[in-house]
CSV table of C-alpha atoms in Angstrom, one decimal:
chain,number,residue,atom,x,y,z
A,1,MET,CA,0.1,0.0,0.0
A,2,THR,CA,1.4,3.4,-1.1
A,3,PRO,CA,1.8,5.7,2.1
A,4,PRO,CA,0.0,8.9,2.0
A,5,VAL,CA,1.4,12.1,0.7
A,6,GLY,CA,0.5,13.6,4.2
A,7,THR,CA,-2.3,14.4,6.4
A,8,PHE,CA,-5.0,17.1,5.9
A,9,CYS,CA,-7.3,18.4,8.8
A,10,LEU,CA,-10.3,20.5,8.1
A,11,VAL,CA,-11.2,22.5,11.2
A,12,LEU,CA,-14.7,24.5,11.3
A,13,HIS,CA,-15.3,27.1,14.0
A,14,SER,CA,-18.9,27.6,14.6
A,15,HIS,CA,-19.8,30.7,16.7
A,16,LEU,CA,-22.2,33.5,17.3
A,17,PRO,CA,-22.8,35.5,20.4
A,18,LEU,CA,-25.9,35.5,22.5
A,19,LEU,CA,-28.5,36.9,20.0
A,20,ALA,CA,-31.8,35.2,21.0
A,21,ARG,CA,-34.2,37.8,22.4
A,22,HIS,CA,-31.8,40.6,21.6
A,23,GLY,CA,-33.3,42.3,18.5
A,24,ARG,CA,-34.1,40.9,15.2
A,25,TRP,CA,-32.9,43.1,12.3
A,26,PRO,CA,-30.5,44.2,10.9
A,27,VAL,CA,-28.4,42.5,13.8
A,28,GLY,CA,-29.9,40.0,16.2
A,29,GLU,CA,-31.8,36.9,15.6
A,30,GLU,CA,-31.8,37.3,11.8
A,31,TRP,CA,-28.1,36.6,12.0
A,32,LEU,CA,-28.6,33.4,14.0
A,33,TYR,CA,-31.3,32.1,11.7
A,34,GLN,CA,-29.5,32.9,8.5
A,35,SER,CA,-26.4,31.2,9.7
A,36,TRP,CA,-28.3,28.3,11.1
A,37,ALA,CA,-30.4,27.7,7.9
A,38,GLN,CA,-27.6,28.4,5.4
A,39,SER,CA,-24.5,27.1,7.0
A,40,TYR,CA,-25.1,24.8,10.0
A,41,LEU,CA,-27.9,22.8,8.3
A,42,PRO,CA,-26.1,22.1,5.1
A,43,VAL,CA,-22.6,21.6,6.4
A,44,VAL,CA,-23.9,18.9,9.0
A,45,ALA,CA,-26.1,17.3,6.2
A,46,THR,CA,-22.9,17.2,3.9
A,47,LEU,CA,-20.9,15.6,6.6
A,48,ARG,CA,-23.5,13.1,7.3
A,49,ARG,CA,-23.8,12.2,3.6
A,50,LEU,CA,-20.1,11.7,3.3
A,51,ALA,CA,-20.1,9.5,6.5
A,52,ALA,CA,-22.9,7.3,4.9
A,53,GLU,CA,-20.6,6.9,2.0
A,54,GLY,CA,-17.9,5.3,4.2
A,55,HIS,CA,-15.7,8.4,4.8
A,56,GLY,CA,-14.4,8.7,8.3
A,57,GLN,CA,-12.6,11.4,10.3
A,58,LEU,CA,-13.8,14.1,7.9
A,59,ALA,CA,-13.5,17.3,10.0
A,60,THR,CA,-13.0,18.7,13.4
A,61,LEU,CA,-16.0,20.7,14.2
A,62,GLY,CA,-16.1,23.4,16.9
A,63,VAL,CA,-19.4,24.6,18.3
A,64,THR,CA,-19.0,27.3,21.1
A,65,PRO,CA,-21.2,26.8,24.1
A,66,VAL,CA,-23.1,29.9,23.6
A,67,LEU,CA,-24.0,28.9,20.1
A,68,ALA,CA,-24.9,25.4,21.2
A,69,ALA,CA,-27.2,26.9,23.9
A,70,GLN,CA,-29.2,28.7,21.2
A,71,LEU,CA,-29.2,25.6,18.9
A,72,ASP,CA,-31.0,23.8,21.7
A,73,ASP,CA,-33.3,26.6,22.9
A,74,PRO,CA,-37.0,25.8,22.2
A,75,TYR,CA,-37.5,29.6,21.5
A,76,CYS,CA,-34.7,29.6,18.8
A,77,LEU,CA,-35.9,26.3,17.3
A,78,ARG,CA,-39.4,27.8,16.7
A,79,GLY,CA,-37.7,30.9,15.4
A,80,VAL,CA,-35.6,29.2,12.8
A,81,HIS,CA,-38.4,26.9,11.7
A,82,ASP,CA,-40.5,30.0,11.1
A,83,TRP,CA,-37.5,31.6,9.3
A,84,LEU,CA,-37.2,28.6,6.9
A,85,GLY,CA,-40.8,28.9,6.1
A,86,GLY,CA,-40.5,32.5,5.4
A,87,TRP,CA,-37.5,31.6,3.1
A,88,THR,CA,-39.7,29.4,1.0
A,89,LEU,CA,-42.4,31.9,0.9
A,90,ARG,CA,-40.0,34.5,-0.4
A,91,ALA,CA,-38.9,32.2,-3.1
A,92,HIS,CA,-42.5,31.7,-4.2
A,93,SER,CA,-43.1,35.6,-4.2
A,94,ALA,CA,-40.3,36.0,-6.7
A,95,ALA,CA,-41.5,33.3,-9.2
A,96,ALA,CA,-43.2,35.7,-11.5
A,97,ARG,CA,-40.2,38.1,-11.8
A,98,LEU,CA,-37.2,35.8,-11.3
A,99,PRO,CA,-38.4,32.2,-12.2
A,100,ASP,CA,-35.0,30.6,-12.4
A,101,LEU,CA,-33.8,32.1,-9.1
A,102,ALA,CA,-37.1,31.3,-7.4
A,103,ALA,CA,-36.9,27.7,-8.5
A,104,HIS,CA,-33.4,27.4,-7.1
A,105,GLU,CA,-34.2,29.1,-3.8
A,106,HIS,CA,-37.2,26.9,-3.4
A,107,ARG,CA,-35.0,23.7,-3.9
A,108,VAL,CA,-32.5,25.0,-1.4
A,109,SER,CA,-35.0,26.2,1.3
A,110,THR,CA,-37.1,23.0,1.0
A,111,ALA,CA,-33.9,21.0,1.4
A,112,ALA,CA,-32.9,23.0,4.6
A,113,THR,CA,-36.5,22.6,6.1
A,114,GLU,CA,-36.4,18.9,5.5
A,115,GLU,CA,-33.0,18.6,7.1
A,116,PHE,CA,-34.2,20.6,10.1
A,117,GLU,CA,-37.3,18.4,10.5
A,118,ALA,CA,-35.5,15.2,10.2
A,119,HIS,CA,-32.5,15.9,12.4
A,120,TRP,CA,-32.8,19.3,14.4
A,121,ARG,CA,-36.3,19.3,15.8
A,122,HIS,CA,-35.2,18.6,19.2
A,123,GLY,CA,-32.1,20.8,19.1
A,124,GLY,CA,-28.6,21.0,17.7
A,125,SER,CA,-27.1,18.6,20.3
A,126,PRO,CA,-28.9,15.4,19.0
A,127,ALA,CA,-27.8,16.3,15.5
A,128,LEU,CA,-24.1,16.7,16.5
A,129,ARG,CA,-24.0,13.7,18.8
A,130,ALA,CA,-25.3,11.6,16.0
A,131,LEU,CA,-22.7,13.0,13.6
A,132,ARG,CA,-19.9,12.5,16.1
A,133,ASP,CA,-21.0,9.0,16.8
A,134,THR,CA,-20.5,7.9,13.0
A,135,GLY,CA,-16.8,8.8,13.5
A,136,ALA,CA,-17.1,11.6,10.9
A,137,VAL,CA,-16.1,14.4,13.2
A,138,GLU,CA,-14.3,15.4,16.3
A,139,LEU,CA,-16.1,18.0,18.3
A,140,LEU,CA,-14.3,21.0,19.9
A,141,GLY,CA,-15.5,22.9,22.8
A,142,GLY,CA,-14.4,26.3,24.4
A,143,PRO,CA,-15.0,28.9,27.0
A,144,ALA,CA,-18.7,29.5,27.7
A,145,ALA,CA,-19.4,32.8,25.8
A,146,HIS,CA,-16.2,33.2,23.7
A,147,PRO,CA,-14.2,35.7,25.7
A,148,PHE,CA,-10.8,37.0,24.5
A,149,GLN,CA,-9.0,34.9,27.1
A,150,PRO,CA,-5.6,36.7,27.5
A,151,LEU,CA,-7.4,39.8,28.8
A,152,LEU,CA,-9.4,38.1,31.6
A,153,ALA,CA,-8.4,37.9,35.2
A,154,PRO,CA,-7.0,34.4,35.9
A,155,ARG,CA,-10.1,33.3,38.1
A,156,VAL,CA,-12.5,34.5,35.5
A,157,ARG,CA,-10.6,33.0,32.7
A,158,ARG,CA,-10.5,29.5,34.3
A,159,PHE,CA,-14.1,29.8,35.4
A,160,SER,CA,-15.3,30.6,31.8
A,161,LEU,CA,-13.2,27.8,30.5
A,162,ARG,CA,-14.5,25.2,33.0
A,163,ALA,CA,-18.2,26.4,32.4
A,164,GLY,CA,-17.8,25.9,28.8
A,165,LEU,CA,-16.4,22.4,29.0
A,166,ALA,CA,-19.2,21.3,31.5
A,167,ASP,CA,-21.7,22.8,29.0
A,168,HIS,CA,-20.2,20.7,26.3
A,169,ALA,CA,-20.3,17.6,28.4
A,170,LEU,CA,-24.0,18.1,29.3
A,171,ARG,CA,-25.1,18.6,25.8
A,172,LEU,CA,-23.0,16.1,24.0
A,173,GLY,CA,-22.2,13.5,26.5
A,174,ALA,CA,-18.5,13.9,27.1
A,175,ARG,CA,-15.9,16.6,27.8
A,176,PRO,CA,-14.1,17.6,24.6
A,177,ALA,CA,-10.3,16.8,24.3
A,178,GLY,CA,-9.8,19.9,22.3
A,179,ILE,CA,-11.0,23.5,22.1
A,180,TRP,CA,-10.9,26.3,19.6
A,181,ALA,CA,-9.3,29.0,21.8
A,182,PRO,CA,-11.6,32.2,21.0
A,183,GLU,CA,-9.9,34.3,18.4
A,184,CYS,CA,-7.0,31.8,18.7
A,185,GLY,CA,-5.9,34.1,21.5
A,186,PHE,CA,-3.1,33.1,23.8
A,187,ALA,CA,-0.9,34.4,26.5
A,188,PRO,CA,2.1,32.4,27.9
A,189,GLY,CA,1.0,30.3,30.8
A,190,MET,CA,-2.6,29.7,29.6
A,191,GLU,CA,-1.5,26.1,28.7
A,192,HIS,CA,-1.3,25.6,32.3
A,193,ASP,CA,-5.1,26.5,32.5
A,194,TYR,CA,-5.8,24.2,29.8
A,195,ALA,CA,-3.9,21.3,31.4
A,196,GLY,CA,-5.8,21.9,34.7
A,197,ALA,CA,-9.1,21.8,33.0
A,198,GLY,CA,-8.4,18.6,31.0
A,199,VAL,CA,-8.0,20.2,27.5
A,200,ARG,CA,-5.3,18.4,25.5
A,201,ARG,CA,-5.2,20.4,22.3
A,202,PHE,CA,-6.2,23.9,21.0
A,203,LEU,CA,-5.8,26.0,17.8
A,204,VAL,CA,-3.3,28.8,17.1
A,205,ASP,CA,-2.7,30.8,13.9
A,206,GLY,CA,0.1,30.0,11.9
A,207,PRO,CA,2.2,33.0,12.6
A,208,ALA,CA,2.4,32.2,16.2
A,209,LEU,CA,4.5,29.2,15.2
A,210,ARG,CA,6.2,31.3,12.6
A,211,GLY,CA,4.6,29.3,9.8
A,212,ASP,CA,6.0,26.0,11.2
A,213,THR,CA,2.6,24.3,11.2
A,214,ALA,CA,3.6,20.9,9.9
A,215,LEU,CA,3.2,19.1,13.2
A,216,ALA,CA,1.2,19.6,16.5
A,217,ARG,CA,3.5,20.9,19.2
A,218,PRO,CA,3.7,20.6,23.0
A,219,VAL,CA,3.4,24.1,24.5
A,220,GLY,CA,6.3,24.8,26.9
A,221,ASP,CA,6.8,22.2,29.6
A,222,SER,CA,3.1,21.0,29.4
A,223,ASP,CA,1.6,18.0,27.7
A,224,VAL,CA,-0.9,20.4,26.0
A,225,LEU,CA,-0.6,20.5,22.3
A,226,CYS,CA,-1.0,23.5,19.9
A,227,VAL,CA,-1.9,23.0,16.3
A,228,GLY,CA,-1.3,25.8,13.9
A,229,ARG,CA,-3.6,26.8,11.0
A,230,ASP,CA,-1.6,26.6,7.8
A,231,LEU,CA,-2.2,29.9,6.1
A,232,ASP,CA,-0.5,28.9,2.8
A,233,VAL,CA,-3.4,26.4,2.4
A,234,THR,CA,-6.3,28.2,4.3
A,235,TYR,CA,-5.8,31.5,2.4
A,236,ARG,CA,-6.3,29.7,-0.8
A,237,VAL,CA,-10.0,29.6,0.2
A,238,TRP,CA,-10.4,32.8,2.1
A,239,SER,CA,-8.0,35.5,3.0
A,240,PRO,CA,-8.4,39.3,3.9
A,241,ARG,CA,-8.1,40.0,0.1
A,242,LYS,CA,-8.9,37.0,-2.1
A,243,GLY,CA,-10.2,33.4,-2.2
A,244,TYR,CA,-12.5,31.2,-4.1
A,245,PRO,CA,-15.8,32.8,-3.0
A,246,GLY,CA,-14.9,36.0,-4.9
A,247,SER,CA,-14.7,34.2,-8.3
A,248,ALA,CA,-17.1,35.5,-11.0
A,249,GLU,CA,-19.5,32.4,-11.1
A,250,TYR,CA,-20.5,32.3,-7.4
A,251,ARG,CA,-23.5,34.0,-6.1
A,252,ASP,CA,-22.8,37.5,-4.8
A,253,PHE,CA,-23.5,38.0,-1.2
A,254,HIS,CA,-23.9,41.8,-1.2
A,255,THR,CA,-26.5,42.2,-4.1
A,256,TRP,CA,-30.2,41.9,-3.3
A,257,ASP,CA,-33.6,41.7,-4.8
A,258,HIS,CA,-35.2,43.8,-2.2
A,259,PRO,CA,-38.8,42.9,-3.0
A,260,SER,CA,-38.1,39.2,-2.3
A,261,GLY,CA,-34.9,39.5,0.0
A,262,LEU,CA,-33.2,37.0,-2.3
A,263,LYS,CA,-29.8,37.2,-4.0
A,264,PRO,CA,-30.2,37.3,-7.7
A,265,ALA,CA,-26.7,38.0,-9.0
A,266,ARG,CA,-23.4,36.2,-9.5
A,267,VAL,CA,-20.1,38.1,-8.5
A,268,THR,CA,-19.5,38.8,-12.2
A,269,GLY,CA,-16.5,41.0,-11.2
A,270,ARG,CA,-15.0,42.7,-8.1
A,271,ARG,CA,-15.6,46.1,-9.4
A,272,VAL,CA,-18.9,45.6,-11.3
A,273,PRO,CA,-21.7,47.6,-9.6
A,274,PRO,CA,-24.9,45.7,-8.5
A,275,GLU,CA,-27.1,46.9,-11.3
A,276,ARG,CA,-24.6,45.5,-13.9
A,277,LYS,CA,-23.9,42.1,-12.4
A,278,LYS,CA,-25.1,39.1,-14.3
A,279,PRO,CA,-27.8,36.7,-13.1
A,280,TYR,CA,-26.9,33.9,-10.9
A,281,SER,CA,-26.5,30.5,-12.7
A,282,PRO,CA,-26.4,27.4,-10.4
A,283,ALA,CA,-25.0,25.3,-13.4
A,284,LEU,CA,-22.1,27.8,-13.9
A,285,ALA,CA,-21.6,27.8,-10.2
A,286,ALA,CA,-21.3,24.0,-10.0
A,287,ARG,CA,-18.7,23.9,-12.5
A,288,ALA,CA,-16.6,26.5,-10.6
A,289,VAL,CA,-17.0,24.3,-7.5
A,290,GLU,CA,-15.4,21.5,-9.3
A,291,ARG,CA,-12.6,23.6,-10.6
A,292,ASP,CA,-11.8,25.2,-7.3
A,293,ALA,CA,-12.0,21.9,-5.5
A,294,GLN,CA,-9.3,20.4,-7.7
A,295,ASP,CA,-7.2,23.5,-7.4
A,296,PHE,CA,-7.4,23.2,-3.7
A,297,VAL,CA,-6.6,19.6,-3.7
A,298,ALA,CA,-3.5,20.3,-5.9
A,299,THR,CA,-2.4,23.0,-3.4
A,300,VAL,CA,-2.7,20.7,-0.5
A,301,VAL,CA,-0.7,18.0,-2.3
A,302,ALA,CA,2.0,20.4,-3.4
A,303,ARG,CA,2.1,21.7,0.2
A,304,LEU,CA,2.4,18.2,1.9
A,305,ARG,CA,5.0,17.2,-0.5
A,306,ALA,CA,7.2,20.3,0.2
A,307,LEU,CA,6.7,19.9,3.9
A,308,ARG,CA,7.8,16.3,3.7
A,309,GLU,CA,10.8,17.2,1.6
A,310,SER,CA,11.8,20.0,4.1
A,311,THR,CA,11.2,18.0,7.3
A,312,GLY,CA,12.0,14.5,6.2
A,313,ARG,CA,8.9,13.0,7.7
A,314,PRO,CA,5.2,12.9,6.9
A,315,ALA,CA,3.5,16.3,7.6
A,316,LEU,CA,0.4,17.9,8.5
A,317,THR,CA,-1.7,20.8,7.1
A,318,VAL,CA,-4.5,22.3,8.9
A,319,ALA,CA,-7.1,24.5,7.0
A,320,ALA,CA,-9.4,26.2,9.5
A,321,PHE,CA,-12.3,28.4,8.8
A,322,ASP,CA,-15.5,29.9,10.3
A,323,THR,CA,-18.4,27.5,9.6
A,324,GLU,CA,-20.5,30.4,8.6
A,325,LEU,CA,-18.2,30.9,5.4
A,326,PHE,CA,-19.8,27.7,3.9
A,327,GLY,CA,-23.4,28.4,2.8
A,328,HIS,CA,-24.1,31.7,4.4
A,329,TRP,CA,-21.2,33.9,3.0
A,330,TRP,CA,-20.3,31.6,0.3
A,331,HIS,CA,-23.6,29.9,-1.1
A,332,GLU,CA,-21.7,27.2,-2.8
A,333,GLY,CA,-19.5,26.5,0.2
A,334,PRO,CA,-21.1,23.2,1.3
A,335,ASP,CA,-20.8,21.8,-2.3
A,336,TRP,CA,-17.2,22.6,-2.3
A,337,LEU,CA,-16.5,21.0,0.9
A,338,ALA,CA,-18.0,17.8,-0.2
A,339,ALA,CA,-16.0,17.7,-3.5
A,340,VAL,CA,-12.8,18.4,-1.6
A,341,LEU,CA,-13.4,15.7,1.0
A,342,ARG,CA,-14.1,13.2,-1.7
A,343,LEU,CA,-11.1,14.2,-3.9
A,344,LEU,CA,-8.3,14.4,-1.2
A,345,PRO,CA,-8.2,10.6,-0.5
A,346,ALA,CA,-8.1,9.8,-4.2
A,347,ALA,CA,-5.1,12.1,-4.5
A,348,GLY,CA,-3.2,10.2,-1.8
A,349,VAL,CA,-3.9,12.5,1.1
A,350,ALA,CA,-5.0,11.1,4.5
A,351,VAL,CA,-8.0,13.1,6.0
A,352,ARG,CA,-8.1,13.1,9.7
A,353,THR,CA,-9.5,15.0,12.7
A,354,LEU,CA,-7.1,16.6,14.9
A,355,GLY,CA,-7.2,13.8,17.3
A,356,GLY,CA,-6.7,11.4,14.6
A,357,ALA,CA,-3.6,13.2,13.3
A,358,ILE,CA,-2.1,13.2,16.9
A,359,ASP,CA,-2.9,9.5,17.3
A,360,ASP,CA,-1.0,9.0,13.9
A,361,GLY,CA,2.1,10.5,15.7
A,362,LEU,CA,2.1,13.9,13.9
A,363,VAL,CA,3.6,15.6,17.0
A,364,GLY,CA,6.9,17.7,17.0
A,365,ASN,CA,9.1,19.2,19.7
A,366,PRO,CA,7.9,21.6,22.3
A,367,VAL,CA,7.4,25.3,21.4
A,368,ALA,CA,7.2,28.6,23.5
A,369,LEU,CA,4.2,30.3,22.1
A,370,PRO,CA,4.1,34.2,22.2
A,371,GLU,CA,1.2,36.5,22.8
A,372,CYS,CA,-1.0,35.9,19.8
A,373,SER,CA,-4.4,35.7,18.0
A,374,TRP,CA,-5.7,35.2,14.5
A,375,GLY,CA,-6.8,38.9,14.3
A,376,SER,CA,-5.2,41.8,12.4
A,377,GLY,CA,-1.5,42.0,13.0
A,378,LYS,CA,-1.9,38.5,14.7
A,379,ASP,CA,-1.7,40.3,18.1
A,380,TRP,CA,-4.2,41.5,20.5
A,381,ARG,CA,-5.0,44.9,18.8
A,382,VAL,CA,-8.5,44.1,17.8
A,383,TRP,CA,-9.6,43.4,21.3
A,384,ALA,CA,-7.2,45.7,23.2
A,385,GLY,CA,-6.5,48.5,20.9
A,386,PRO,CA,-7.2,52.2,21.6
A,387,GLN,CA,-10.5,52.1,19.5
A,388,VAL,CA,-11.9,49.7,22.3
A,389,ALA,CA,-10.3,51.1,25.3
A,390,ASP,CA,-13.7,51.8,26.7
A,391,VAL,CA,-14.9,48.1,26.1
A,392,VAL,CA,-11.7,46.8,27.8
A,393,ALA,CA,-12.3,49.1,30.8
A,394,GLY,CA,-15.9,47.9,31.0
A,395,ASN,CA,-14.7,44.4,30.9
A,396,ASP,CA,-12.4,44.9,33.9
A,397,ALA,CA,-15.3,46.5,35.8
A,398,VAL,CA,-17.4,43.6,35.0
A,399,GLN,CA,-14.8,41.1,36.4
A,400,HIS,CA,-14.3,43.3,39.5
A,401,ASP,CA,-18.0,43.5,40.2
A,402,LEU,CA,-18.5,39.7,39.7
A,403,LEU,CA,-15.7,38.7,41.8
A,404,SER,CA,-16.6,41.2,44.5
A,405,ALA,CA,-20.1,39.9,44.7
A,406,VAL,CA,-19.1,36.3,44.8
A,407,ASP,CA,-16.5,36.7,47.5
A,408,ALA,CA,-18.8,38.7,49.6
A,409,ASP,CA,-21.6,36.1,49.3
A,410,ARG,CA,-23.0,35.0,52.6
A,411,THR,CA,-26.1,33.0,51.4
A,412,GLY,CA,-24.9,29.7,52.7
A,413,PRO,CA,-23.7,26.5,51.1
A,414,GLY,CA,-26.4,26.0,48.5
A,415,ARG,CA,-26.5,27.5,45.0
A,416,ASP,CA,-27.7,31.1,44.7
A,417,PRO,CA,-29.8,31.7,41.7
A,418,LEU,CA,-29.1,35.5,41.7
A,419,ALA,CA,-25.3,35.0,41.8
A,420,ASP,CA,-25.6,32.4,39.1
A,421,LEU,CA,-27.4,34.9,36.9
A,422,LEU,CA,-24.9,37.5,37.8
A,423,ALA,CA,-22.1,35.1,36.5
A,424,ASP,CA,-24.2,34.2,33.3
A,425,GLN,CA,-24.6,38.0,32.6
A,426,ALA,CA,-20.8,38.6,33.1
A,427,LEU,CA,-19.9,35.8,30.8
A,428,HIS,CA,-22.1,37.5,28.1
A,429,ALA,CA,-20.6,40.9,28.9
A,430,LEU,CA,-17.0,39.5,28.2
A,431,SER,CA,-17.7,38.1,24.8
A,432,SER,CA,-15.0,38.9,22.4
A,433,ASP,CA,-17.6,39.7,19.7
A,434,TRP,CA,-18.4,43.1,21.1
A,435,ALA,CA,-14.8,44.5,20.6
A,436,PHE,CA,-14.3,42.8,17.3
A,437,MET,CA,-17.5,44.4,16.1
A,438,VAL,CA,-16.4,47.8,17.2
A,439,THR,CA,-13.0,47.5,15.9
A,440,LYS,CA,-14.0,46.2,12.4
A,441,ASP,CA,-17.0,48.8,12.5
A,442,SER,CA,-19.4,46.0,11.8
A,443,ALA,CA,-22.7,46.9,13.6
A,444,ALA,CA,-20.5,48.7,16.2
A,445,GLY,CA,-23.6,50.5,17.8
A,446,TYR,CA,-25.2,47.2,18.4
A,447,ALA,CA,-22.0,45.8,19.9
A,448,ARG,CA,-21.5,48.7,22.2
A,449,ALA,CA,-25.1,48.5,23.3
A,450,ARG,CA,-24.9,44.9,24.2
A,451,ALA,CA,-21.7,45.2,26.0
A,452,ALA,CA,-23.1,48.0,28.0
A,453,LEU,CA,-26.5,46.2,28.7
A,454,HIS,CA,-24.7,43.1,30.1
A,455,ALA,CA,-22.1,45.2,32.0
A,456,GLY,CA,-24.8,47.5,33.5
A,457,ARG,CA,-26.7,44.5,34.7
A,458,VAL,CA,-23.6,43.1,36.3
A,459,ALA,CA,-22.9,46.3,38.1
A,460,GLU,CA,-26.4,46.7,39.4
A,461,LEU,CA,-26.9,43.1,40.5
A,462,SER,CA,-23.5,43.0,42.0
A,463,GLY,CA,-24.3,46.2,44.1
A,464,LEU,CA,-27.5,44.9,45.3
A,465,LEU,CA,-26.2,41.5,46.5
A,466,ARG,CA,-23.2,43.2,48.1
A,467,ALA,CA,-25.6,45.3,49.9
A,468,GLY,CA,-27.8,42.4,51.0
A,469,ARG,CA,-30.7,44.0,49.1
A,470,ARG,CA,-32.0,40.5,47.6
A,471,ARG,CA,-35.6,41.3,47.3
A,472,ALA,CA,-34.7,44.5,45.2
A,473,ALA,CA,-32.4,42.2,43.1
A,474,HIS,CA,-35.2,39.8,42.5
A,475,ARG,CA,-37.5,42.6,41.4
A,476,ARG,CA,-34.9,44.1,39.1
A,477,VAL,CA,-34.2,40.7,37.5
A,478,ALA,CA,-37.9,40.2,36.8
A,479,GLN,CA,-37.8,43.3,34.6
A,480,TRP,CA,-35.3,41.7,32.3
A,481,ALA,CA,-37.8,40.5,29.6
A,482,ASP,CA,-35.1,39.2,27.3
A,483,THR,CA,-33.7,36.8,30.1
A,484,PRO,CA,-36.4,34.3,31.2
A,485,ALA,CA,-33.6,32.0,32.3
A,486,PRO,CA,-29.8,32.0,32.2
A,487,ALA,CA,-28.4,30.9,28.9
A,488,PHE,CA,-26.1,28.6,30.9
A,489,GLY,CA,-28.3,27.1,33.6
A,490,HIS,CA,-25.7,24.8,34.9
A,491,VAL,CA,-23.3,27.8,35.9
A,492,ASP,CA,-22.7,27.8,39.6
A,493,ALA,CA,-21.1,31.0,40.9
A,494,ARG,CA,-19.7,29.1,43.8
A,495,ASP,CA,-17.2,27.7,41.5
A,496,LEU,CA,-15.6,31.0,41.2
A,497,ALA,CA,-14.6,31.0,45.0
A,498,HIS,CA,-13.0,27.6,44.5
A,499,ILE,CA,-10.7,28.7,41.7
A,500,ALA,CA,-7.5,30.2,43.1
A,501,THR,CA,-4.6,28.4,41.3
A,502,PRO,CA,-4.4,26.4,38.2
A,503,GLY,CA,-5.7,22.9,38.3
């Protein structure tokens, strides 16, 4: 048997902040339902079909706890089902004016509805468990509400991580061995937090390893492994400046038929104005999918051969993306994934999960990781730069208020629902999404409002609890119409009092 050219790992990171009950349009639940209908449903269906064909270890799929909570929430399940029905109605409404597009959208929306009703009616967790149990995917966990961990106080950082891992175990039946570190953010010493929490591997961006991503690497003197995203391969698909989704044949994300809310055009050209873009053609896009899948496989093979020649041993390449790229941002993305995952084994490439690659022995020497992220500059500027100094200061205040209230708690040995709700709101206040959206000027007003909302609740509730005004605290919480229950019902604020040192 001919040995493989090398090993390829596909890693998908699925994440949205808490959006349920926090607005609808243009930012809010619409964002959740679009991503769910157009990415999560078709990507999981694609992986399930490939598993049924006999393919194993197809991908490493991360689903953050805050997203998983929404995928299981009955309120959100009803909301996305209604959204799917609206999608089909919008397709029908366009039939007289745009018959070809309407027919295509009808087929796609109907398939999404059938996928939801067959596999997702009882939540995302059953669908993900079933997929994992086929051996097709390894599931990654993460901290509870996706904070930028390097900027957190050590106690809060460990609390958030452990809460996220516990949430994963409750929903999916086992604690994850690996995590997608939010924003690939890292500070030296965090490997000990990971080791103490039972995390055995995590993702970093390639520049943190100076591009030496051919093997998983132990971090410092720990047994925790970091795995680097290979930008030479990943950026072939999507980079800050180019990638396959920008090809002329694919559906244009930014051009709308406003009466129906559908997207009628293909990219046509990067500088072509919307009114001059050509109509979308599924057949033309399908040919582009096959072309770009073959190009990607050739890129992977060339990369693995070069790595093997330079290292003298079988090597690894990791392509890592946001799941939302496939289907939501790039309409044809799930079809491209299916084509790539079928073509790679035929080209002599071993396709593995991260855990599978490590089990195969693709582990190198220890490395000292620097401060890093996968954001602009590969440092912390997106989440700690001057443009978000107010958000950073607000996060510091949130952590102070949270710890002060917990440390002053004198309610006895049992759980305190008010303290637990305080911790839940603090986790959402500390989401990395708010600073990212401000820095990138993407719905910055919404992001600042959300950060302020949760931080204000933490400050008020913390003050009431420290003053012993529990009846006033209960009355105040009852006025939070958007929060009928904590997103993380298992979170126990008492755990904060027990976290003092790593492990």
